Short mmCIF file of C-alpha atoms and ligand atoms in Angstrom, two decimals:
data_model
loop_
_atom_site.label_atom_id
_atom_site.label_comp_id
_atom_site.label_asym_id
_atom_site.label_seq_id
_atom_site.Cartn_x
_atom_site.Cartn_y
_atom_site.Cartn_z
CA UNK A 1 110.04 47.25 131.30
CA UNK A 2 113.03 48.56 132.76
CA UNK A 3 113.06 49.79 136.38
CA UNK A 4 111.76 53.29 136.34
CA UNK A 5 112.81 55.31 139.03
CA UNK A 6 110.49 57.10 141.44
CA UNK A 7 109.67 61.01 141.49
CA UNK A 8 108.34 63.50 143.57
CA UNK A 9 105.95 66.09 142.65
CA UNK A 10 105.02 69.17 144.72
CA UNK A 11 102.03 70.84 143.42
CA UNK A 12 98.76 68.53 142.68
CA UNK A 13 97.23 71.39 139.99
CA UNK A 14 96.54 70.79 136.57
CA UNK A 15 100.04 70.73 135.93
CA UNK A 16 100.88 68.83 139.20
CA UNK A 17 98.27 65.83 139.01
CA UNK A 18 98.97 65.49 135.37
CA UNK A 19 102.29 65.35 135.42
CA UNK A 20 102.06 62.59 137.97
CA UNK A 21 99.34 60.29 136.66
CA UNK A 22 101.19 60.46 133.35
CA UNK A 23 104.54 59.12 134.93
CA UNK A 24 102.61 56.67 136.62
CA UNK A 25 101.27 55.37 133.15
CA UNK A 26 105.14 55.33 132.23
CA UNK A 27 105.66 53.01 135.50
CA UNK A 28 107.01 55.46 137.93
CA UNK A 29 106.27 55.24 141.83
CA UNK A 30 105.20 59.61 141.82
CA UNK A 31 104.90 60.64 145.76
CA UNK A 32 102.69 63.95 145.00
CA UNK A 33 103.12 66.76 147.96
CA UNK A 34 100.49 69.65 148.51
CA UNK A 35 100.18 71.60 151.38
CA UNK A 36 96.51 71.38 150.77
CA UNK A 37 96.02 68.53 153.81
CA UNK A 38 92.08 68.41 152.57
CA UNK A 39 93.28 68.30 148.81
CA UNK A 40 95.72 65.48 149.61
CA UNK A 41 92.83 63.82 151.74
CA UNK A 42 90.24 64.07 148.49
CA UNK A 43 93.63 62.74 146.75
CA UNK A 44 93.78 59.94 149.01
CA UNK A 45 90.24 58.96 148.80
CA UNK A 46 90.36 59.07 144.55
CA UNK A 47 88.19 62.34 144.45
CA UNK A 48 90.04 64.49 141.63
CA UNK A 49 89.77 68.01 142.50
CA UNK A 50 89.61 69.45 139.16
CA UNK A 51 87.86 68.42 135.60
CA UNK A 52 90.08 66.78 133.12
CA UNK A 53 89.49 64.36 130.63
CA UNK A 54 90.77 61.03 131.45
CA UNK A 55 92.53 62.45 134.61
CA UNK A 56 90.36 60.53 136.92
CA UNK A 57 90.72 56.92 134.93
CA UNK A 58 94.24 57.42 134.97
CA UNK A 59 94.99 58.10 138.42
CA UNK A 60 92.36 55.33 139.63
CA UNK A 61 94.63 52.89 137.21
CA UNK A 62 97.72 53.67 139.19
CA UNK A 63 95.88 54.32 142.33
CA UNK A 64 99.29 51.82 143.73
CA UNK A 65 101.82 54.28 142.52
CA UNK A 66 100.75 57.34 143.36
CA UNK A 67 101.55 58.63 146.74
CA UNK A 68 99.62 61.85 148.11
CA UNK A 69 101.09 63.52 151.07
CA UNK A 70 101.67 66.43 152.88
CA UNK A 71 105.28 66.38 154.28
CA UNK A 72 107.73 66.98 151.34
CA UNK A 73 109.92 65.00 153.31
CA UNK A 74 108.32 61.87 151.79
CA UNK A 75 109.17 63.00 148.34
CA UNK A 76 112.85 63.46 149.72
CA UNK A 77 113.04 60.29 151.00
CA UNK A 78 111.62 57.86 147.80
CA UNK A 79 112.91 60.16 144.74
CA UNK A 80 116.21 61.84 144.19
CA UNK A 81 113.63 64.53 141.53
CA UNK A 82 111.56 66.65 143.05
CA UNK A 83 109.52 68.45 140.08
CA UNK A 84 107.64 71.83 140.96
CA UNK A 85 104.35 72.29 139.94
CA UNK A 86 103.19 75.19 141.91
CA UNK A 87 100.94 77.87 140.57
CA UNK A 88 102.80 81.56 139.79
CA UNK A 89 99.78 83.50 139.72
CA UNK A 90 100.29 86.86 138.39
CA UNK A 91 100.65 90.17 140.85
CA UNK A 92 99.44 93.45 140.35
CA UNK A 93 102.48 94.74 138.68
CA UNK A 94 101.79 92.05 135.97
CA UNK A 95 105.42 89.94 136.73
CA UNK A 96 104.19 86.32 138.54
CA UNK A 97 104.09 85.61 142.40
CA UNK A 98 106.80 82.93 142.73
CA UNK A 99 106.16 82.57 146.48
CA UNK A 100 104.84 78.90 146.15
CA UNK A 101 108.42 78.42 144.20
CA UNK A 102 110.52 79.97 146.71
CA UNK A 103 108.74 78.07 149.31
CA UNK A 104 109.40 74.91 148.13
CA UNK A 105 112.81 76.20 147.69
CA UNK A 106 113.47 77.38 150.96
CA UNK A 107 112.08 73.96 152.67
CA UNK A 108 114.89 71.70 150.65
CA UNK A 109 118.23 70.29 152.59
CA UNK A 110 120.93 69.78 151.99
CA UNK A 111 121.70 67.58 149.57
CA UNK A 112 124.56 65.95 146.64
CA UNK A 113 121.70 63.81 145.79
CA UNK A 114 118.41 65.64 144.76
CA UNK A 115 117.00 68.05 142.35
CA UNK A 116 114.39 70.27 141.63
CA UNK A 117 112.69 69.75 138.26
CA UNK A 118 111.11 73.23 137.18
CA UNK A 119 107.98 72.86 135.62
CA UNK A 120 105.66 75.60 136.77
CA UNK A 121 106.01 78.76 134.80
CA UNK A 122 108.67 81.21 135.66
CA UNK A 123 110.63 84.52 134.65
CA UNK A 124 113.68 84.09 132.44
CA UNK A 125 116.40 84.10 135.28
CA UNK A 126 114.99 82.13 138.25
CA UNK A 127 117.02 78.61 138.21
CA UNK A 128 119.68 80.70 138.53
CA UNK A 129 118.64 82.81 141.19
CA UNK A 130 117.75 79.92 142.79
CA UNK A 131 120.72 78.15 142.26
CA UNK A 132 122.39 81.55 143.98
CA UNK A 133 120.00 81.03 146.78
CA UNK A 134 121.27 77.38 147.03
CA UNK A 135 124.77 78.24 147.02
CA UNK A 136 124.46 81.10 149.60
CA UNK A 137 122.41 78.78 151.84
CA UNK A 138 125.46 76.57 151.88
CA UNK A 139 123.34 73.73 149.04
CA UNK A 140 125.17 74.30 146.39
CA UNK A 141 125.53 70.81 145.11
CA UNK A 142 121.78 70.71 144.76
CA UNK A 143 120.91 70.01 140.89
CA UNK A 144 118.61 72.04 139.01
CA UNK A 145 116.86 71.28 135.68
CA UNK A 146 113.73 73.82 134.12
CA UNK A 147 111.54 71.38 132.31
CA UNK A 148 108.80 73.67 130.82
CA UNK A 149 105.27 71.66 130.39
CA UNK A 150 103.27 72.75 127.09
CA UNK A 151 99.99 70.71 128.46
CA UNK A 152 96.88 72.29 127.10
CA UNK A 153 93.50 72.06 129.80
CA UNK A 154 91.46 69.37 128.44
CA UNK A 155 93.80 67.56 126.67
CA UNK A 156 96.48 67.58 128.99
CA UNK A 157 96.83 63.72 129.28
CA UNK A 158 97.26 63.08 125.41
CA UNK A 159 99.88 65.90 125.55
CA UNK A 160 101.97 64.54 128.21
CA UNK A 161 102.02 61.16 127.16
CA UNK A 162 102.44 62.29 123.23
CA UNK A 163 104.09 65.56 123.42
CA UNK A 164 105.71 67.91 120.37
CA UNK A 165 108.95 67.81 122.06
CA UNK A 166 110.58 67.77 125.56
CA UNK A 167 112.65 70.72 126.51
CA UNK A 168 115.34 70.46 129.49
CA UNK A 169 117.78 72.81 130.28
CA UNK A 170 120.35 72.52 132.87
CA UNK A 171 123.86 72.49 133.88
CA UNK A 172 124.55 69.33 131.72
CA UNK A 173 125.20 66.79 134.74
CA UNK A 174 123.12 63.89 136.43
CA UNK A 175 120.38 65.39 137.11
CA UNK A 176 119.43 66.39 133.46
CA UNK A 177 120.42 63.29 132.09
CA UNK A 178 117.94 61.39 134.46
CA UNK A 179 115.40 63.88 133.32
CA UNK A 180 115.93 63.21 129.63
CA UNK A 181 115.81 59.58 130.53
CA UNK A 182 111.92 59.57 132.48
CA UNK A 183 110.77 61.17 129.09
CA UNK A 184 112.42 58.93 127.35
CA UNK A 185 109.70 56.33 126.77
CA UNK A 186 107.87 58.66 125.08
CA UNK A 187 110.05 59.51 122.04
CA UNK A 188 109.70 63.18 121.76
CA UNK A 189 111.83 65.47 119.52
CA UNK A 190 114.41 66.56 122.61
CA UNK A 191 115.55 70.15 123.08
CA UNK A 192 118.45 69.81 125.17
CA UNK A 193 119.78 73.70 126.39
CA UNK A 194 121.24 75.71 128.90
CA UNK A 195 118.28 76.48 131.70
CA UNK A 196 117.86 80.54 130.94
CA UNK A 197 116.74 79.11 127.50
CA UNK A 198 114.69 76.38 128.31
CA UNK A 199 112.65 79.31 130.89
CA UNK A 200 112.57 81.60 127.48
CA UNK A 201 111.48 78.89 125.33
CA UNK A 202 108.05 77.81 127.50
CA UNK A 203 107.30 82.04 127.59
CA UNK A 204 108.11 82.72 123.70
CA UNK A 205 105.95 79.71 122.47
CA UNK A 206 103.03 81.27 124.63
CA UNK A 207 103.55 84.78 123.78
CA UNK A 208 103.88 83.16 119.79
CA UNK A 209 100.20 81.58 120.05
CA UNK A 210 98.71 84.46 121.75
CA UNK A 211 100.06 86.49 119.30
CA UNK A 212 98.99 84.24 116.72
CA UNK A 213 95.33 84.71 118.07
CA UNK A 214 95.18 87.86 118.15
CA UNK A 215 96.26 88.76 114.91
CA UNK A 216 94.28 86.87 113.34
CA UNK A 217 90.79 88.54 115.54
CA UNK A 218 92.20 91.58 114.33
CA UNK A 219 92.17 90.46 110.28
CA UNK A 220 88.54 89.08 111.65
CA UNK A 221 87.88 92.49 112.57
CA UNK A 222 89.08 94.03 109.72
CA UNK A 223 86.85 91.70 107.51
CA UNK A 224 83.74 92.67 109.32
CA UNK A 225 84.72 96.38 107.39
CA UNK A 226 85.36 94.96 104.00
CA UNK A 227 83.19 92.20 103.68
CA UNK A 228 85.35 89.20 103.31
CA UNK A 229 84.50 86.03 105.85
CA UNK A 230 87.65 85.22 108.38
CA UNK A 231 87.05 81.82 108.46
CA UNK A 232 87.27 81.31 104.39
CA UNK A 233 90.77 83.50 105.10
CA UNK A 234 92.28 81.61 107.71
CA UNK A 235 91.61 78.63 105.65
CA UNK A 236 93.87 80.10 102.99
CA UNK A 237 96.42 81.33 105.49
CA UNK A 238 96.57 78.24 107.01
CA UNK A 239 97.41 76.07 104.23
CA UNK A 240 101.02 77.92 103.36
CA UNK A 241 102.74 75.70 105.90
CA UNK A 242 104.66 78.28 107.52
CA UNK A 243 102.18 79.06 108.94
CA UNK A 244 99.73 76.35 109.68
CA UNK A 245 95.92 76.16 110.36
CA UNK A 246 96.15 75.91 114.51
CA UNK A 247 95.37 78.81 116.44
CA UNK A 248 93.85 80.55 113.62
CA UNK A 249 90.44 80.82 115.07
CA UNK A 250 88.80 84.21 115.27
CA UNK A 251 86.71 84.76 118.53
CA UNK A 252 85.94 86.68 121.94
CA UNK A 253 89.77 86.63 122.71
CA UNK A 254 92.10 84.16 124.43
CA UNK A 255 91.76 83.50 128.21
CA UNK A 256 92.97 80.99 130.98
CA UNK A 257 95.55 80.62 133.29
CA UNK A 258 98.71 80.95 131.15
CA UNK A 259 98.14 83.09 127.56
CA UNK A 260 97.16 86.24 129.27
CA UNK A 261 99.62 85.92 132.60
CA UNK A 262 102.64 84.77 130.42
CA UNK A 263 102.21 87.27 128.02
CA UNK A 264 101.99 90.03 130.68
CA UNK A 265 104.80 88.18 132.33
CA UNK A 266 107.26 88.65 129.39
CA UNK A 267 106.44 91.83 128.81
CA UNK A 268 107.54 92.53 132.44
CA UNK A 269 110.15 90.63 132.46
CA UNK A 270 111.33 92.27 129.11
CA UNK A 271 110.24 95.92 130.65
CA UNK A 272 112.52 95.11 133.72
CA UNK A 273 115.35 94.15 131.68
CA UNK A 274 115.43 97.24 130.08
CA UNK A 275 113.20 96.21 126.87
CA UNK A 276 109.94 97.75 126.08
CA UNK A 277 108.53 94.90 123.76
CA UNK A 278 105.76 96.98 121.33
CA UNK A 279 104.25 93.52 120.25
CA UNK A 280 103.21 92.37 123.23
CA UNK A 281 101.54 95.07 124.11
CA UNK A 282 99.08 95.03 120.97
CA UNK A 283 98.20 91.53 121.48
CA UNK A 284 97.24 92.47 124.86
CA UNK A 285 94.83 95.52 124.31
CA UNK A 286 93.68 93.13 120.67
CA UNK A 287 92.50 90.73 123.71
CA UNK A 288 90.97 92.98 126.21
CA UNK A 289 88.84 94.92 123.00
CA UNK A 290 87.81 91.81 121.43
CA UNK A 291 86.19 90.39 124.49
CA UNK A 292 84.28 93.97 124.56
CA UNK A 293 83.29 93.68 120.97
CA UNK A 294 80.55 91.33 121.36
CA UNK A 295 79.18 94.77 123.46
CA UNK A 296 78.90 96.90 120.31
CA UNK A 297 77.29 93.65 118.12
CA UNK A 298 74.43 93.73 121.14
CA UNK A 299 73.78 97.08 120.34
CA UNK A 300 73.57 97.01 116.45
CA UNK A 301 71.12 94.48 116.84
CA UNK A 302 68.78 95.51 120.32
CA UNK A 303 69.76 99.58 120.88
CA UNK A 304 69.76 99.96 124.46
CA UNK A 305 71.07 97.27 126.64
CA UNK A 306 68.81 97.94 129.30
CA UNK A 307 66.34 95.73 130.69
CA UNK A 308 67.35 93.54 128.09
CA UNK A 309 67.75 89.60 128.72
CA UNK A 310 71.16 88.25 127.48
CA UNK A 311 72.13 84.50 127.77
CA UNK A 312 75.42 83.75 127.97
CA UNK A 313 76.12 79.93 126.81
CA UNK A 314 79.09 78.65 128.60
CA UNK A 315 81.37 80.51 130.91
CA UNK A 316 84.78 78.39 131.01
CA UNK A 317 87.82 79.81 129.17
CA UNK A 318 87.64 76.85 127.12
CA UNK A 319 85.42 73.89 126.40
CA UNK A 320 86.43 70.62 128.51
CA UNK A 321 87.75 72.52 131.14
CA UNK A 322 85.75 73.75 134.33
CA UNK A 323 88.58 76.42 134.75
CA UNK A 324 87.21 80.06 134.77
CA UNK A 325 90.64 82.11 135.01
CA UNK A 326 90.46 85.25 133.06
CA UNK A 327 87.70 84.02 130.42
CA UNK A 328 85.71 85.78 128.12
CA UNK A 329 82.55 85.68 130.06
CA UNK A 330 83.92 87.33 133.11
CA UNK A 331 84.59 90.29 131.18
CA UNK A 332 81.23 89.99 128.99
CA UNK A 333 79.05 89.32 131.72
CA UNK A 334 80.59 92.44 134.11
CA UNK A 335 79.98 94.82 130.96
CA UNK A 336 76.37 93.40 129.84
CA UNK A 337 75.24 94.40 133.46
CA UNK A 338 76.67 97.35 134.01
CA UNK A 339 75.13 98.62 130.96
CA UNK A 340 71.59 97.31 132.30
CA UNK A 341 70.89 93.73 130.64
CA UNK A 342 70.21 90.99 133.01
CA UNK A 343 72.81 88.11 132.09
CA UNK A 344 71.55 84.46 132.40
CA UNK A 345 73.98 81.82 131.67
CA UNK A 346 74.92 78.06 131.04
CA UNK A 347 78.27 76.06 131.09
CA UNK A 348 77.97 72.15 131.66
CA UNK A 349 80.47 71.65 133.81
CA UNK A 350 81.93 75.94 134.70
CA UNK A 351 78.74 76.19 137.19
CA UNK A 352 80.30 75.58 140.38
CA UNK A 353 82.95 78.33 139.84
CA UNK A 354 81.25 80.38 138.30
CA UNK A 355 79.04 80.84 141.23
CA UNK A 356 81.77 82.24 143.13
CA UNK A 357 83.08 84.28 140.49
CA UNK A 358 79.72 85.76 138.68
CA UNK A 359 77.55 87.50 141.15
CA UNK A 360 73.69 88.52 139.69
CA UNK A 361 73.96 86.13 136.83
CA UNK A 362 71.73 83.81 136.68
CA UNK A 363 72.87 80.35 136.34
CA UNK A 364 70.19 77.98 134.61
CA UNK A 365 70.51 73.94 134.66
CA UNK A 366 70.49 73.86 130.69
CA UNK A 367 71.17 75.55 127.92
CA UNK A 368 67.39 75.71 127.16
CA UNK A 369 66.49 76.93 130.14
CA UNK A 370 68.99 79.66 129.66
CA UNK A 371 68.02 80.99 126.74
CA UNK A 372 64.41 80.99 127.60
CA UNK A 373 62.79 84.20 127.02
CA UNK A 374 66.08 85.70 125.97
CA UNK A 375 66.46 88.82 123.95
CA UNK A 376 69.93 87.60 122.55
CA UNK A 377 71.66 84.65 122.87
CA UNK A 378 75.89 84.92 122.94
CA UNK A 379 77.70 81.57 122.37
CA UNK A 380 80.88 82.45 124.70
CA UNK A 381 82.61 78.86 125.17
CA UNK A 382 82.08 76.33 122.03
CA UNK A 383 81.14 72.93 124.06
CA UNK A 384 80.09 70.66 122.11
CA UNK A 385 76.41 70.38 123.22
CA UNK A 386 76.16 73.66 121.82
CA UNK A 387 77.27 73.24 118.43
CA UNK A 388 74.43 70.27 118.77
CA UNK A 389 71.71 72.46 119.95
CA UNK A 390 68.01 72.33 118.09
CA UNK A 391 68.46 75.93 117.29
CA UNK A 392 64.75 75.61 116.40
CA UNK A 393 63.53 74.88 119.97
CA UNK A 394 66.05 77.75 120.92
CA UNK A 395 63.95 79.85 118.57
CA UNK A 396 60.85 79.05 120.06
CA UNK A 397 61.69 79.65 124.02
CA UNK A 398 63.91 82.90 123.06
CA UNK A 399 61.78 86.33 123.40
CA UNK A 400 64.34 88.08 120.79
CA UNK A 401 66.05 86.65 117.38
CA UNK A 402 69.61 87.58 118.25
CA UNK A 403 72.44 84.74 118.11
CA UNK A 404 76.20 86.11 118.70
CA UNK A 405 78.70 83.02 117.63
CA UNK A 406 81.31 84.63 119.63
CA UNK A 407 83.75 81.06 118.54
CA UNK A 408 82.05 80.64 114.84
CA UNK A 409 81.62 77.15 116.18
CA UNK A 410 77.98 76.96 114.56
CA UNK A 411 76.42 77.01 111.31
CA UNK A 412 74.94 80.16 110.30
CA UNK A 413 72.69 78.42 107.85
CA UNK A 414 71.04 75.92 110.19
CA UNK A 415 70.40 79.02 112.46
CA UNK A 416 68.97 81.66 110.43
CA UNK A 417 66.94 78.44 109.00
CA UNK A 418 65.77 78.64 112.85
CA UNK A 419 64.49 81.94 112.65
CA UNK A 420 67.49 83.45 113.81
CA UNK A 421 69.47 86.50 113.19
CA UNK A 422 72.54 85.08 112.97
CA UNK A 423 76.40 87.11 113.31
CA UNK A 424 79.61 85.96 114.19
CA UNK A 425 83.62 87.03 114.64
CA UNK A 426 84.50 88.54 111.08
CA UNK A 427 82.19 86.46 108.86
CA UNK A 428 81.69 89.80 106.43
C1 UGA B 501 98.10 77.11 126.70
C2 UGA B 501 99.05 76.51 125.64
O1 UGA B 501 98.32 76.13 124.48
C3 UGA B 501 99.79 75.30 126.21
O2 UGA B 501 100.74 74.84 125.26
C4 UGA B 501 100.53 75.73 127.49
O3 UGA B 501 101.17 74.63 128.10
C5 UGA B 501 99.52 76.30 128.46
O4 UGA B 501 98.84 77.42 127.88
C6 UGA B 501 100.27 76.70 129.70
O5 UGA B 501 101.12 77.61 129.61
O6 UGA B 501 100.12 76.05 130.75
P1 UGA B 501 95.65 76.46 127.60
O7 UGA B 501 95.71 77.75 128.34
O8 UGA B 501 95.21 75.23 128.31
O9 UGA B 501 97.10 76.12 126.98
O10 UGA B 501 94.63 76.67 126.40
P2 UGA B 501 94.64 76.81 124.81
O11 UGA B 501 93.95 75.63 124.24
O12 UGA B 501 95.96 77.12 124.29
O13 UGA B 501 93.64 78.05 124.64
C7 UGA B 501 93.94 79.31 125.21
C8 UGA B 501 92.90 80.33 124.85
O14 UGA B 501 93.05 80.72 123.48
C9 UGA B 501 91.45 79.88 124.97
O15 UGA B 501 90.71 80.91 125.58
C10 UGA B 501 90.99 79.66 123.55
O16 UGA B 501 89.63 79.85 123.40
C11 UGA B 501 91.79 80.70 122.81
N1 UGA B 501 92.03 80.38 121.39
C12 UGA B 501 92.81 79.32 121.05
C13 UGA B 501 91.48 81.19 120.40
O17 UGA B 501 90.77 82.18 120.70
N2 UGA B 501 91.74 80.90 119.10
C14 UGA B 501 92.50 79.86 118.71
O18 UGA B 501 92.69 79.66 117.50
C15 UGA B 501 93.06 79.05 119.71
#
């Protein structure tokens, strides 16, 4: 193999630790920085602070590459790349809070020999208002490259190390060359650009899926008036290859940390610019209605809410991820209680956060136990163990008949041969 050459990485997140172990797996030495001193100390030890697939394996496999510290100056010293993979949560007024970005940005040198990679999320417009920054600050020969990451929680290995494409856009000098030349290993499709684009592209292609989602819970919607069954529709749609099958499933809406602050984001960022962009603010209220929906099924099937039991079966915004931001059931379970029911609920692996984030729900050690005595069961997060549940035994520990498929990850016909009233998103 030829001599790979080492990296920095500021941020040990999702985005962060993945980005790492996977250059590690390439042969890069990766000296990961985090503020966090007891994050870089669980680091150090081989704990992995969050739940990814493979995550752990991989960084225990490369345990001698990877480098965890504190002092960015240790990144400075080993790598002439520094990439950024701090979080942008989103603000109040809906644009992101890029003060983990400007931090890292204030704390470089000096320097004809570094760069900053850009991978976290950002507005259209911030390499070059930090390349301004550099400039005033008397840095300007410090390189800067955005290099969007398209990793998808839970399968966020596989997607680095096999990804659709790689996009970099910079200034066309060293520092993007060396960046096109890490991924190179991999054999992407490259989309080489100027760096406003390469921001636009990693915003558009989430807005584009959201949007994709959302229309199609809103056909799902429309086929729970007319009768037809979403699933048999997207089937259809998704066969016409302009279109494709992916991200064609009808549900509870989208959550997570990037669809719902990304599309906010650009709808800011458009609204700031001077744009008021109609789309994005249907697939928006599409989102925050469908997650209510489920709401309005409860009530066809049990009248009053209150007093009622109502088990919600897993919490996360996703399956194979333990990550809680802005899902489904934070929404579901806030609205079930205020209108009376008592919410018990199950996730196999969502149960520490959602502790913090879920107060008066219930959280039971199985799904079993969850739905035990239950007037309606709501299938919020479609984990596998669910879609393998003996919806017979469910039958027998629920009080009530009522199963919401709020994925249509199950099969109506094994339930209702349960015993079960069965309903799902837009299945006539
Ligand atoms: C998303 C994008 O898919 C990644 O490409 C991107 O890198 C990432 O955001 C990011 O910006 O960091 P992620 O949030 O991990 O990845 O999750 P997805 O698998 O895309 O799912 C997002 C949400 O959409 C989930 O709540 C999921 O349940 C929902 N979804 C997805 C549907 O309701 N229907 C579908 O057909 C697909």
């Amino acid at each position: 193999m030829a001599t790979r050459e080492p990296i920095g990485v500021v941020g040990t997140g999702y985005v962060g630790l993945v980005t790492a172990a996977g250059f590690a797996e390439l042969g890069n030495e990766v000296w990961c920085i985090d503020i966090d001193a007891e994050k870089i100390e669980r680091l150090r030890r081989g704990e992995i602070p969050i739940y990814e697939p493979g995550l752990a394996d991989l960084v225990q496999k490369h345990r001698g590459r990877l480098h965890f510290s504190t002092d960015i100056a240790d990144a400075l010293e080993h790598a002439r790349l520094l990439f950024v993979a701090v979080g942008t949560p989103p603000t109040y007024s809906g644009d992101p809070d890029l003060s983990a970005v400007r931090a890292v940005v204030a704390s470089m040198p000096a320097s004809d020999h570094h760069a900053l990679i850009m991978k976290s999320t950002v507005p259209v417009g911030t390499g070059a208002s930090i390349k301004r920054f550099f400039a005033e600050q008397g840095k300007g020969d410090f390189r800067y490259v955005s290099c969007p990451e398209f990793l998808k929680e839970g399968a966020a290995i596989e997607d680095f190390l096999s990804p659709d494409r790689v996009v970099v856009g910079d200034d066309g000098d060293w520092a993007g060359d060396a960046v096109v030349e890490l991924y190179s290993p991999l054999e992407a499709p490259l989309v080489r650009t100027d760096i406003a684009s390469a921001e636009m592209v990693k915003l558009a292609a989430n807005a584009f899926l959201a949007t994709k989602i959302s229309f199609i819970n809103e056909i799902a919607n429309v086929c729970e008036e007319t009768g037809a069954d979403v699933i048999e529709v997207a089937r259809g749609m998704g066969l016409d290859d302009r279109i494709g099958p992916k991200f064609l499933q009808a549900g509870i809406g989208f959550g997570g940390s990037c669809f719902p602050k990304d599309v906010l984001g650009l709808k800011q960022l458009a609204g700031n610019s001077g744009y008021h962009f109609q789309l994005l603010n249907a697939v928006i209220e599409v989102n925050e209605l469908q997650k209510r929906r489920v709401i309005s099924k409860l009530q066809k099937h049990l009248g009053t809410l209150i007093g009622k039991r109502i088990a919600l079966l897993g919490l996360a915004f996703k399956p194979n991820t333990d990550d809680m931001r802005e899902a489904s059931s934070l929404v579901l379970s806030a609205r079930l209680q205020a209108d009376g029911a008592t919410v018990v609920a199950y996730d196999p692996v969502a149960d520490e956060e959602a502790a913090k984030l879920l107060p008066g729900v219930t959280l039971a050690s199985d799904a079993l136990a969850a739905v035990d005595g239950a007037d309606a069961v709501v299938l919020v997060t479609e984990w596998q163990e669910f879609r393998d549940l003996d919806w017979s035994a469910v039958a027998d520990g629920m009080g009530g008949t009522v199963l919401i498929d709020g994925r249509n990850a199950l099969d109506p016909a094994a339930v209702r041969a349960a015993g079960l009233t069965y309903e799902g998103i837009g299945r006539g």
